[in-house]
Short mmCIF file of C-alpha atoms and ligand atoms in Angstrom, two decimals:
data_model
loop_
_atom_site.label_atom_id
_atom_site.label_comp_id
_atom_site.label_asym_id
_atom_site.label_seq_id
_atom_site.Cartn_x
_atom_site.Cartn_y
_atom_site.Cartn_z
CA MET A 1 -291.47 -115.54 111.52
CA SER A 2 -292.04 -112.40 113.05
CA THR A 3 -294.17 -111.40 116.00
CA ASP A 4 -295.81 -107.78 116.73
CA LYS A 5 -297.64 -106.28 119.36
CA ASN A 6 -296.63 -109.31 121.77
CA LYS A 7 -298.93 -109.86 124.86
CA GLN A 8 -301.42 -107.22 123.41
CA PRO A 9 -304.84 -108.19 122.18
CA GLY A 10 -305.21 -108.87 118.56
CA ALA A 11 -301.52 -109.25 118.21
CA THR A 12 -300.57 -111.41 115.48
CA ALA A 13 -297.48 -113.30 113.95
CA LYS A 14 -296.59 -112.93 110.39
CA LEU A 15 -295.10 -115.75 108.27
CA ASP A 16 -293.16 -115.18 105.25
CA THR A 17 -293.89 -118.41 102.86
CA LEU A 18 -293.40 -118.90 99.36
CA GLY A 19 -296.89 -117.82 98.64
CA GLY A 20 -296.79 -114.41 100.53
CA THR A 21 -296.83 -113.25 103.99
CA HIS A 22 -299.72 -114.52 106.50
CA SER A 23 -300.88 -113.53 109.64
CA PHE A 24 -301.93 -115.71 112.39
CA PRO A 25 -303.41 -114.59 115.62
CA ILE A 26 -301.47 -114.68 118.86
CA MET A 27 -303.07 -116.25 121.83
CA GLU A 28 -302.23 -115.37 125.65
CA GLY A 29 -302.29 -117.61 128.09
CA THR A 30 -302.91 -116.30 132.17
CA VAL A 31 -298.76 -117.39 132.46
CA GLY A 32 -296.13 -118.65 130.56
CA PRO A 33 -295.55 -118.42 126.47
CA SER A 34 -298.18 -116.94 124.10
CA VAL A 35 -298.85 -119.31 121.51
CA ILE A 36 -299.41 -118.55 117.83
CA ASP A 37 -302.55 -120.13 116.41
CA ILE A 38 -301.70 -121.91 113.13
CA SER A 39 -304.66 -124.06 112.90
CA LYS A 40 -305.45 -122.23 109.67
CA LEU A 41 -301.73 -122.25 108.31
CA TYR A 42 -302.62 -125.10 105.89
CA ALA A 43 -306.09 -123.53 104.81
CA GLN A 44 -303.99 -120.34 104.07
CA THR A 45 -300.63 -121.46 102.68
CA GLY A 46 -300.99 -125.22 101.79
CA GLN A 47 -298.14 -126.04 104.24
CA PHE A 48 -297.91 -127.61 107.37
CA THR A 49 -295.41 -127.03 110.46
CA TYR A 50 -292.51 -129.86 111.22
CA ASP A 51 -292.15 -130.35 114.78
CA PRO A 52 -291.06 -134.00 115.43
CA GLY A 53 -291.68 -134.53 119.33
CA PHE A 54 -293.97 -131.49 119.44
CA THR A 55 -291.36 -129.72 121.29
CA SER A 56 -293.04 -126.27 119.99
CA THR A 57 -296.60 -127.07 119.65
CA ALA A 58 -299.28 -126.46 122.25
CA SER A 59 -302.05 -129.08 121.07
CA CYS A 60 -304.83 -127.85 123.56
CA GLU A 61 -305.90 -124.81 126.00
CA SER A 62 -305.66 -126.13 129.70
CA LYS A 63 -306.57 -124.90 133.13
CA ILE A 64 -305.04 -127.62 135.05
CA THR A 65 -301.37 -127.93 135.52
CA TYR A 66 -298.82 -125.16 134.90
CA ILE A 67 -295.26 -125.68 134.45
CA ASP A 68 -292.27 -123.42 134.17
CA GLY A 69 -289.30 -125.66 133.78
CA ASP A 70 -286.77 -123.02 134.07
CA GLU A 71 -287.92 -121.69 137.13
CA GLY A 72 -288.83 -124.98 138.58
CA VAL A 73 -292.50 -124.29 139.06
CA LEU A 74 -295.06 -126.69 138.86
CA LEU A 75 -298.80 -125.69 140.02
CA TYR A 76 -301.85 -127.63 140.10
CA ARG A 77 -305.02 -125.52 139.38
CA GLY A 78 -302.80 -122.44 140.63
CA TYR A 79 -301.46 -124.30 143.83
CA PRO A 80 -297.69 -125.13 144.31
CA ILE A 81 -296.85 -128.51 144.29
CA ASP A 82 -294.69 -128.26 147.44
CA GLN A 83 -297.67 -126.67 149.36
CA LEU A 84 -300.08 -129.27 148.26
CA ALA A 85 -297.38 -132.14 148.85
CA GLU A 86 -297.01 -130.79 152.41
CA GLN A 87 -300.55 -129.82 153.39
CA SER A 88 -303.42 -131.56 151.34
CA ASN A 89 -303.82 -135.44 150.36
CA PHE A 90 -303.96 -137.09 147.32
CA LEU A 91 -307.75 -137.58 147.34
CA GLU A 92 -308.22 -133.60 148.04
CA VAL A 93 -305.72 -132.86 145.16
CA ALA A 94 -307.47 -135.40 143.05
CA TYR A 95 -310.95 -133.44 143.62
CA LEU A 96 -308.98 -130.13 142.82
CA LEU A 97 -307.50 -131.56 139.45
CA LEU A 98 -310.94 -132.82 138.52
CA ASN A 99 -313.11 -129.81 139.64
CA GLY A 100 -310.61 -126.98 139.70
CA GLU A 101 -311.13 -125.89 142.73
CA LEU A 102 -310.41 -127.15 146.68
CA PRO A 103 -313.56 -128.69 148.07
CA ALA A 104 -316.12 -126.77 150.05
CA LYS A 105 -317.16 -128.11 153.44
CA GLY A 106 -318.69 -131.04 152.84
CA LYS A 107 -317.80 -132.06 149.60
CA PHE A 108 -314.75 -133.95 150.33
CA GLU A 109 -316.39 -136.25 152.42
CA GLU A 110 -318.83 -137.00 149.67
CA PHE A 111 -316.37 -137.27 147.25
CA GLU A 112 -313.88 -139.61 149.61
CA HIS A 113 -317.21 -141.75 150.07
CA ALA A 114 -317.98 -141.97 146.45
CA ILE A 115 -314.00 -142.99 145.64
CA THR A 116 -314.26 -145.59 148.86
CA HIS A 117 -317.47 -147.45 147.52
CA HIS A 118 -315.99 -147.67 143.93
CA THR A 119 -312.78 -149.40 145.00
CA MET A 120 -313.96 -153.10 144.80
CA ILE A 121 -313.99 -154.88 141.04
CA HIS A 122 -316.39 -156.84 139.33
CA GLU A 123 -315.62 -160.16 140.67
CA GLN A 124 -315.28 -161.62 137.61
CA LEU A 125 -312.22 -159.45 136.48
CA ARG A 126 -310.30 -161.70 139.17
CA HIS A 127 -310.33 -164.42 136.77
CA LEU A 128 -308.47 -162.26 134.15
CA PHE A 129 -305.25 -162.40 136.22
CA SER A 130 -304.86 -165.92 136.33
CA GLY A 131 -304.79 -165.74 132.50
CA PHE A 132 -301.22 -163.75 132.97
CA ARG A 133 -297.96 -165.69 133.57
CA ARG A 134 -297.02 -165.45 137.17
CA ASP A 135 -293.96 -163.36 135.79
CA ALA A 136 -295.97 -160.83 133.87
CA HIS A 137 -294.87 -157.20 134.31
CA PRO A 138 -297.37 -155.50 136.41
CA MET A 139 -297.52 -152.87 133.87
CA ALA A 140 -298.74 -155.47 131.02
CA VAL A 141 -301.12 -156.85 133.55
CA MET A 142 -302.42 -153.23 133.96
CA CYS A 143 -302.66 -152.47 130.49
CA GLY A 144 -304.87 -155.62 129.99
CA VAL A 145 -307.01 -155.34 132.88
CA VAL A 146 -307.63 -151.53 132.63
CA GLY A 147 -308.61 -151.90 129.11
CA ALA A 148 -310.60 -154.79 130.23
CA LEU A 149 -312.87 -152.51 132.64
CA SER A 150 -314.66 -151.45 129.28
CA ALA A 151 -316.41 -154.86 129.11
CA PHE A 152 -317.57 -154.74 132.56
CA TYR A 153 -318.84 -151.23 133.31
CA HIS A 154 -320.93 -150.91 130.31
CA ASP A 155 -323.29 -147.87 132.03
CA SER A 156 -320.05 -145.78 131.99
CA THR A 157 -318.64 -145.70 128.47
CA ASP A 158 -320.93 -143.11 127.04
CA ILE A 159 -318.65 -140.44 126.87
CA ASN A 160 -321.72 -137.97 125.65
CA ASP A 161 -323.43 -138.31 129.02
CA PRO A 162 -321.91 -136.00 131.47
CA TYR A 163 -323.31 -138.36 134.63
CA GLN A 164 -321.47 -141.52 132.79
CA ARG A 165 -318.45 -139.49 132.38
CA MET A 166 -318.12 -138.54 136.60
CA VAL A 167 -319.13 -142.28 137.07
CA ALA A 168 -316.21 -143.64 135.09
CA SER A 169 -313.77 -140.98 136.29
CA ARG A 170 -314.81 -141.81 139.69
CA ARG A 171 -314.34 -145.83 139.07
CA LEU A 172 -311.14 -145.37 137.23
CA ILE A 173 -309.43 -143.34 140.23
CA ALA A 174 -311.17 -145.82 142.95
CA LYS A 175 -310.02 -148.94 141.22
CA MET A 176 -306.66 -148.43 140.05
CA PRO A 177 -305.32 -149.17 143.71
CA THR A 178 -307.02 -152.16 143.83
CA ILE A 179 -305.74 -153.60 140.33
CA ALA A 180 -302.39 -152.29 140.94
CA ALA A 181 -302.40 -154.13 143.98
CA MET A 182 -303.76 -157.25 142.56
CA ALA A 183 -301.03 -157.20 139.78
CA TYR A 184 -298.50 -157.15 142.61
CA LYS A 185 -300.11 -159.97 144.69
CA TYR A 186 -300.37 -162.05 141.73
CA SER A 187 -296.78 -161.72 141.08
CA VAL A 188 -295.62 -162.50 144.17
CA GLY A 189 -298.14 -165.67 144.56
CA GLN A 190 -300.22 -164.53 147.48
CA PRO A 191 -304.21 -164.29 147.94
CA PHE A 192 -305.69 -160.93 146.70
CA VAL A 193 -306.80 -158.75 149.63
CA TYR A 194 -310.17 -156.99 149.19
CA PRO A 195 -310.10 -153.09 149.92
CA ARG A 196 -311.31 -151.62 153.12
CA ASN A 197 -313.85 -148.86 153.44
CA ASP A 198 -312.47 -148.04 156.84
CA LEU A 199 -308.85 -147.28 155.90
CA ASP A 200 -308.29 -143.72 153.43
CA TYR A 201 -307.56 -144.12 150.15
CA THR A 202 -303.38 -144.67 150.33
CA ALA A 203 -303.51 -146.61 153.70
CA ASN A 204 -306.22 -148.96 151.87
CA PHE A 205 -303.84 -149.25 149.07
CA LEU A 206 -300.67 -150.32 151.41
CA HIS A 207 -303.01 -152.84 153.13
CA MET A 208 -303.81 -154.66 149.92
CA CYS A 209 -300.42 -154.86 148.83
CA PHE A 210 -298.95 -155.77 152.25
CA ALA A 211 -301.80 -157.66 154.35
CA VAL A 212 -301.78 -161.35 154.21
CA PRO A 213 -304.87 -163.33 155.24
CA ALA A 214 -302.92 -165.07 158.05
CA GLY A 215 -301.80 -162.26 159.86
CA GLU A 216 -302.87 -158.71 160.89
CA TYR A 217 -301.23 -155.76 159.02
CA LYS A 218 -301.00 -152.19 160.18
CA VAL A 219 -300.51 -149.57 157.94
CA SER A 220 -297.59 -147.15 158.99
CA PRO A 221 -299.13 -143.50 159.40
CA THR A 222 -295.59 -142.28 158.15
CA LEU A 223 -295.47 -144.90 155.29
CA ALA A 224 -298.80 -144.25 154.21
CA ARG A 225 -298.18 -140.26 154.36
CA ALA A 226 -295.00 -140.74 152.25
CA MET A 227 -297.03 -142.52 149.63
CA ASP A 228 -299.70 -140.35 149.60
CA ARG A 229 -297.09 -137.65 149.14
CA ILE A 230 -295.85 -139.59 145.87
CA PHE A 231 -299.17 -140.01 144.76
CA ILE A 232 -299.75 -136.03 144.92
CA LEU A 233 -296.31 -135.77 142.93
CA HIS A 234 -297.00 -137.77 140.18
CA ALA A 235 -300.69 -136.83 139.87
CA ASP A 236 -300.33 -134.57 136.61
CA HIS A 237 -297.73 -133.04 134.69
CA GLU A 238 -299.68 -131.07 131.71
CA GLN A 239 -299.11 -132.54 128.17
CA ASN A 240 -296.59 -135.32 128.69
CA ALA A 241 -296.49 -138.10 126.48
CA SER A 242 -298.76 -140.32 128.50
CA THR A 243 -301.37 -137.69 128.89
CA SER A 244 -301.22 -136.78 125.43
CA THR A 245 -301.76 -140.43 124.77
CA VAL A 246 -304.82 -140.18 126.49
CA ARG A 247 -306.12 -137.17 124.76
CA LEU A 248 -305.51 -138.63 121.10
CA ALA A 249 -307.00 -141.83 121.92
CA SER A 250 -309.93 -140.23 123.33
CA SER A 251 -310.28 -137.51 120.55
CA SER A 252 -311.62 -140.25 118.19
CA GLY A 253 -314.37 -141.24 120.75
CA ALA A 254 -313.17 -144.07 122.37
CA ASN A 255 -314.24 -145.10 125.85
CA PRO A 256 -312.39 -143.49 129.28
CA PHE A 257 -311.34 -147.08 130.18
CA ALA A 258 -309.71 -147.69 126.97
CA CYS A 259 -308.13 -144.12 126.72
CA ILE A 260 -306.73 -144.77 130.17
CA ALA A 261 -305.41 -148.31 129.35
CA ALA A 262 -303.50 -146.62 126.18
CA GLY A 263 -301.76 -143.78 128.61
CA ILE A 264 -300.51 -146.82 130.86
CA ALA A 265 -298.98 -148.53 127.67
CA CYS A 266 -297.21 -145.32 126.87
CA LEU A 267 -296.19 -144.34 130.45
CA TRP A 268 -294.35 -147.79 130.54
CA GLY A 269 -291.68 -146.24 128.52
CA PRO A 270 -288.30 -146.00 130.26
CA ALA A 271 -287.94 -142.30 128.99
CA HIS A 272 -291.20 -141.73 130.57
CA GLY A 273 -292.77 -143.37 133.69
CA GLY A 274 -290.56 -146.37 133.25
CA ALA A 275 -287.70 -144.18 134.26
CA ASN A 276 -287.98 -145.09 137.79
CA GLU A 277 -287.77 -148.83 137.65
CA ALA A 278 -284.70 -148.17 135.32
CA ALA A 279 -283.17 -145.86 137.49
CA LEU A 280 -282.93 -148.11 140.26
CA ASN A 281 -281.83 -150.58 138.18
CA MET A 282 -279.02 -148.24 136.97
CA LEU A 283 -278.02 -147.79 140.83
CA ARG A 284 -277.94 -151.08 141.09
CA GLU A 285 -275.55 -151.64 138.28
CA ILE A 286 -273.32 -148.92 139.35
CA GLY A 287 -273.14 -150.47 142.76
CA THR A 288 -270.50 -148.54 144.41
CA VAL A 289 -269.63 -144.78 144.41
CA ASP A 290 -266.17 -145.69 143.03
CA ARG A 291 -267.97 -146.54 139.82
CA ILE A 292 -269.91 -143.51 139.10
CA PRO A 293 -267.05 -141.76 137.03
CA GLU A 294 -267.07 -144.63 134.46
CA TYR A 295 -271.02 -144.22 134.35
CA VAL A 296 -270.63 -140.51 134.14
CA LYS A 297 -268.10 -140.90 131.42
CA LYS A 298 -270.74 -143.19 129.55
CA ALA A 299 -273.95 -140.94 129.83
CA LYS A 300 -271.54 -138.01 128.09
CA SER A 301 -270.13 -140.08 125.22
CA LYS A 302 -271.77 -139.47 122.00
CA ASP A 303 -271.20 -143.16 121.25
CA ASP A 304 -272.86 -144.42 124.14
CA PRO A 305 -276.62 -144.75 124.11
CA PHE A 306 -276.41 -145.27 127.83
CA ARG A 307 -278.10 -142.18 129.63
CA LEU A 308 -278.37 -141.48 133.46
CA MET A 309 -281.87 -142.68 134.24
CA GLY A 310 -283.59 -140.29 136.47
CA PHE A 311 -281.91 -137.15 134.91
CA GLY A 312 -283.12 -134.99 132.30
CA HIS A 313 -286.63 -133.74 131.53
CA ARG A 314 -288.27 -132.16 128.23
CA VAL A 315 -289.80 -129.45 130.13
CA SER A 316 -288.16 -129.18 133.64
CA LYS A 317 -284.71 -127.53 133.16
CA ASN A 318 -284.37 -126.79 136.65
CA TYR A 319 -284.37 -128.57 139.76
CA ASP A 320 -287.64 -130.31 139.52
CA PRO A 321 -289.61 -128.95 142.90
CA ARG A 322 -291.16 -132.82 143.03
CA ALA A 323 -287.43 -134.00 143.10
CA ARG A 324 -286.84 -131.99 146.08
CA VAL A 325 -289.92 -132.82 147.72
CA MET A 326 -289.36 -136.62 146.75
CA GLN A 327 -285.65 -136.28 148.24
CA GLN A 328 -287.14 -135.10 151.82
CA THR A 329 -289.72 -137.85 151.57
CA CYS A 330 -287.01 -140.67 150.75
CA HIS A 331 -284.90 -139.70 153.66
CA GLU A 332 -287.97 -139.51 156.02
CA VAL A 333 -288.86 -143.30 154.97
CA LEU A 334 -285.59 -144.65 155.19
CA ALA A 335 -285.31 -142.94 158.95
CA GLU A 336 -288.88 -144.48 159.78
CA LEU A 337 -287.63 -147.85 158.71
CA GLY A 338 -284.44 -147.38 160.58
CA ILE A 339 -282.49 -147.79 157.14
CA LYS A 340 -279.18 -145.98 157.96
CA ASP A 341 -276.82 -147.50 155.62
CA ASP A 342 -278.44 -148.05 151.74
CA PRO A 343 -275.60 -148.51 149.36
CA LEU A 344 -277.99 -147.57 146.71
CA LEU A 345 -278.62 -144.16 148.44
CA ASP A 346 -274.72 -143.34 148.72
CA VAL A 347 -274.44 -143.66 145.40
CA ALA A 348 -277.80 -141.62 144.31
CA ILE A 349 -276.16 -138.85 146.55
CA GLU A 350 -272.86 -139.09 144.96
CA LEU A 351 -274.02 -139.49 141.49
CA GLU A 352 -276.32 -136.64 142.19
CA ARG A 353 -273.62 -134.35 143.51
CA ILE A 354 -271.06 -135.13 140.59
CA ALA A 355 -273.57 -134.85 137.90
CA LEU A 356 -274.63 -131.33 139.48
CA SER A 357 -270.93 -130.36 139.19
CA ASP A 358 -270.31 -131.42 136.14
CA GLU A 359 -270.15 -129.25 132.62
CA TYR A 360 -272.07 -131.17 130.71
CA PHE A 361 -274.85 -131.83 132.88
CA ILE A 362 -274.95 -127.98 133.59
CA GLU A 363 -274.73 -126.78 130.14
CA LYS A 364 -277.83 -129.15 129.21
CA LYS A 365 -279.58 -128.31 132.30
CA LEU A 366 -279.85 -131.72 133.12
CA TYR A 367 -281.30 -132.13 137.12
CA PRO A 368 -282.47 -135.24 138.75
CA ASN A 369 -285.90 -135.67 138.18
CA ILE A 370 -288.89 -137.25 139.97
CA ASP A 371 -288.07 -140.63 139.26
CA PHE A 372 -284.31 -140.67 140.74
CA TYR A 373 -285.21 -140.40 144.24
CA SER A 374 -288.72 -142.24 143.92
CA GLY A 375 -287.24 -145.72 143.29
CA ILE A 376 -284.96 -145.88 146.16
CA THR A 377 -288.12 -144.70 148.34
CA LEU A 378 -290.44 -147.55 146.89
CA LYS A 379 -287.65 -150.23 147.23
CA ALA A 380 -287.50 -149.37 150.75
CA MET A 381 -291.32 -149.34 151.39
CA GLY A 382 -290.79 -153.19 149.95
CA PHE A 383 -292.27 -152.39 146.38
CA PRO A 384 -290.10 -154.45 144.02
CA THR A 385 -288.85 -152.50 141.27
CA THR A 386 -291.20 -153.86 138.47
CA MET A 387 -294.05 -152.18 140.64
CA PHE A 388 -292.86 -148.64 140.14
CA THR A 389 -294.33 -147.52 137.08
CA ALA A 390 -297.42 -149.36 138.14
CA LEU A 391 -297.53 -146.93 141.04
CA PHE A 392 -297.07 -143.85 138.80
CA ALA A 393 -299.92 -145.28 136.76
CA LEU A 394 -302.18 -145.26 139.72
CA ALA A 395 -301.24 -141.60 140.56
CA ARG A 396 -301.26 -140.50 137.06
CA THR A 397 -304.84 -141.95 136.66
CA VAL A 398 -306.16 -138.66 138.26
CA GLY A 399 -304.33 -136.45 135.72
CA TRP A 400 -305.37 -138.31 132.84
CA VAL A 401 -308.98 -138.21 133.88
CA ALA A 402 -308.80 -134.59 134.44
CA GLN A 403 -307.23 -134.16 131.30
CA TRP A 404 -310.04 -136.12 129.18
CA MET A 405 -313.16 -134.50 131.23
CA GLU A 406 -311.60 -131.00 130.16
CA MET A 407 -310.76 -132.46 126.76
CA ILE A 408 -314.38 -133.48 125.86
CA ASP A 409 -316.12 -130.13 127.48
CA ASP A 410 -313.38 -128.38 125.23
CA PRO A 411 -315.55 -127.20 122.15
CA ALA A 412 -312.33 -126.57 119.98
CA GLN A 413 -310.92 -130.14 120.14
CA ARG A 414 -311.37 -132.70 117.08
CA ILE A 415 -310.01 -135.61 116.33
CA GLY A 416 -306.15 -135.64 116.95
CA ARG A 417 -304.52 -136.25 113.35
CA PRO A 418 -301.42 -134.76 112.85
CA ARG A 419 -299.54 -134.74 109.27
CA GLN A 420 -296.35 -135.57 107.97
CA LEU A 421 -293.42 -134.66 105.75
CA TYR A 422 -293.35 -137.16 103.39
CA THR A 423 -289.93 -138.64 101.90
CA GLY A 424 -290.84 -141.89 100.55
CA TYR A 425 -291.11 -143.23 96.75
CA THR A 426 -293.31 -141.02 94.65
CA HIS A 427 -295.54 -142.91 92.37
CA ARG A 428 -293.97 -146.49 91.41
CA ASP A 429 -295.47 -149.38 89.22
CA TYR A 430 -296.27 -152.81 90.72
CA VAL A 431 -293.38 -155.09 89.82
CA PRO A 432 -294.60 -159.26 89.56
CA ALA A 433 -292.94 -161.35 91.71
CA ALA A 434 -291.47 -163.41 88.65
CA LYS A 435 -289.94 -159.96 87.06
CA ARG A 436 -288.05 -158.78 90.52
N1 CMC B 1 -277.96 -138.67 130.27
C1 CMC B 1 -277.16 -138.06 129.53
N2 CMC B 1 -277.38 -137.09 128.69
C2 CMC B 1 -278.66 -136.91 128.31
C3 CMC B 1 -279.69 -136.99 129.56
C4 CMC B 1 -279.43 -138.01 130.30
N3 CMC B 1 -280.36 -138.63 131.40
N4 CMC B 1 -281.12 -136.56 129.24
C5 CMC B 1 -280.69 -135.91 127.84
N5 CMC B 1 -279.32 -136.09 127.58
C6 CMC B 1 -278.72 -135.23 126.52
C7 CMC B 1 -279.02 -135.62 125.32
O1 CMC B 1 -278.10 -136.77 124.81
C8 CMC B 1 -279.08 -134.84 124.50
O2 CMC B 1 -277.36 -134.13 124.19
P1 CMC B 1 -277.37 -133.61 122.70
O3 CMC B 1 -277.80 -132.28 122.86
O4 CMC B 1 -275.84 -133.58 122.68
O5 CMC B 1 -277.76 -134.27 121.81
C9 CMC B 1 -279.53 -133.58 125.31
O6 CMC B 1 -279.10 -133.94 126.70
C10 CMC B 1 -280.85 -133.10 125.22
O7 CMC B 1 -281.84 -134.58 125.35
P2 CMC B 1 -282.78 -134.72 124.78
O8 CMC B 1 -283.29 -136.21 124.58
O9 CMC B 1 -282.70 -133.90 123.21
O10 CMC B 1 -284.10 -134.09 125.43
P3 CMC B 1 -285.32 -134.52 125.47
O11 CMC B 1 -286.29 -133.38 125.92
O12 CMC B 1 -286.01 -134.94 124.14
O13 CMC B 1 -285.58 -135.68 126.42
C11 CMC B 1 -285.50 -136.98 128.51
C12 CMC B 1 -286.20 -135.67 127.80
C13 CMC B 1 -286.46 -137.06 129.63
C14 CMC B 1 -286.36 -138.00 127.68
C15 CMC B 1 -284.31 -137.49 128.94
O14 CMC B 1 -283.79 -136.45 129.41
C16 CMC B 1 -283.73 -138.81 129.15
O15 CMC B 1 -283.94 -139.63 128.39
N6 CMC B 1 -283.86 -138.96 130.75
C17 CMC B 1 -283.37 -140.32 130.99
C18 CMC B 1 -284.96 -140.79 131.21
C19 CMC B 1 -285.68 -140.19 132.44
O16 CMC B 1 -285.00 -139.74 133.74
N7 CMC B 1 -287.06 -140.01 132.15
C20 CMC B 1 -287.84 -139.52 133.33
C21 CMC B 1 -288.37 -138.26 132.98
S1 CMC B 1 -289.36 -137.42 134.28
C22 CMC B 1 -290.76 -138.73 134.57
C23 CMC B 1 -291.70 -138.27 133.31
O17 CMC B 1 -291.93 -137.11 133.08
O18 CMC B 1 -292.03 -139.17 133.00
#
């Protein structure tokens, strides 16, 4: 395929196929690679494109998040992630992602009030928890309970009503910490702790996780700030697997609670959100600095499926700016908790050093990703590894919801329906069992 007049209005790309040469419009974004609009390709040529894992396919137009993986850039609505992590807070970032702008005077208070007053869940939902085994993975519980929200909030499932969409998005953002905290409490056999309106979003979450009725629990401002920053870093990452799952589920007109449950299911996988849990488990397995070379060798071997968890990213081919903030947050949390010698941190620092100077990782542009340091931080804060991905889901709900809202407003969106290159049998006749 050749392109002409690239970056100029009216530019086209020409494709030579068996049936002749066809022109396709080139669309320009505000920044980043242009895209070739092949939506009419099949109509014009009778052929599909082949792109496993959608590595070269833009599935939508979006104004929410921009990533330049080569340059290590991540912008939410144009604002660099490190500025937001440093100067903003998670709820303000949520407002920004949902509405496109930072809140004007008075708007934040209104939004915060609305979110705060949606944090309780229907009392009947509590009973759903007791149906799970005690040792259920919190992500299994999250998939089930979030999907079940559609059975409780019938007045916010009509996706064609903008008011209901707004209520559903606020309910999801508000109730996710409550559900995640309940999943945690259930797993450790402690009573659920109700949300408190006098605490901010993140402090309330930590309180619901770590308070017990028998005593007072004071949320550490440093830990609350660190948690808030972790939420900001995880809030959105453009069309990643779980976000694309939410968009695909929603393209059929499914209700928002069901769509977010689909996103949670996708996020659970170790190649995506499950990597933070997998990364910490890997550091534990390595155990000591002297064993690192053995694991690096395994990761490089073509015959071994082992990968260094917390390294590599489909889009980020430079040091992920989120990983940088996460690394700093990790050190702050360990200092606040007075953890001077964490053997896992020693392994992590040395593993990072070795990997960053190893030809294999340099050549393949495999840098530590956000999950590399988040596990150590969350463990230090007192979360079990099984909760790590649930925390990711809590934060990413904001991105999922913003992308879902954007998609519903986009007239170009239709039901998602990829095609295939069929390589199975052609027609053959059924053979009765007696003749096989
Ligand atoms: N350790 C060792 N080798 C690796 C790793 C790794 N972590 N990641 C990629 N490679 C190799 C891979 O074997 C392949 O080698 P070759 O070209 O010789 O076949 C090459 O690098 C390219 O990898 P890929 O799997 O084709 O790249 P991808 O874009 O499909 O996969 C990834 C990206 C994140 C799934 C992958 O890097 C990975 O599995 N990393 C470990 C899991 C992880 O940390 N995931 C968290 C991602 S960040 C959080 C999120 O966004 O959810």
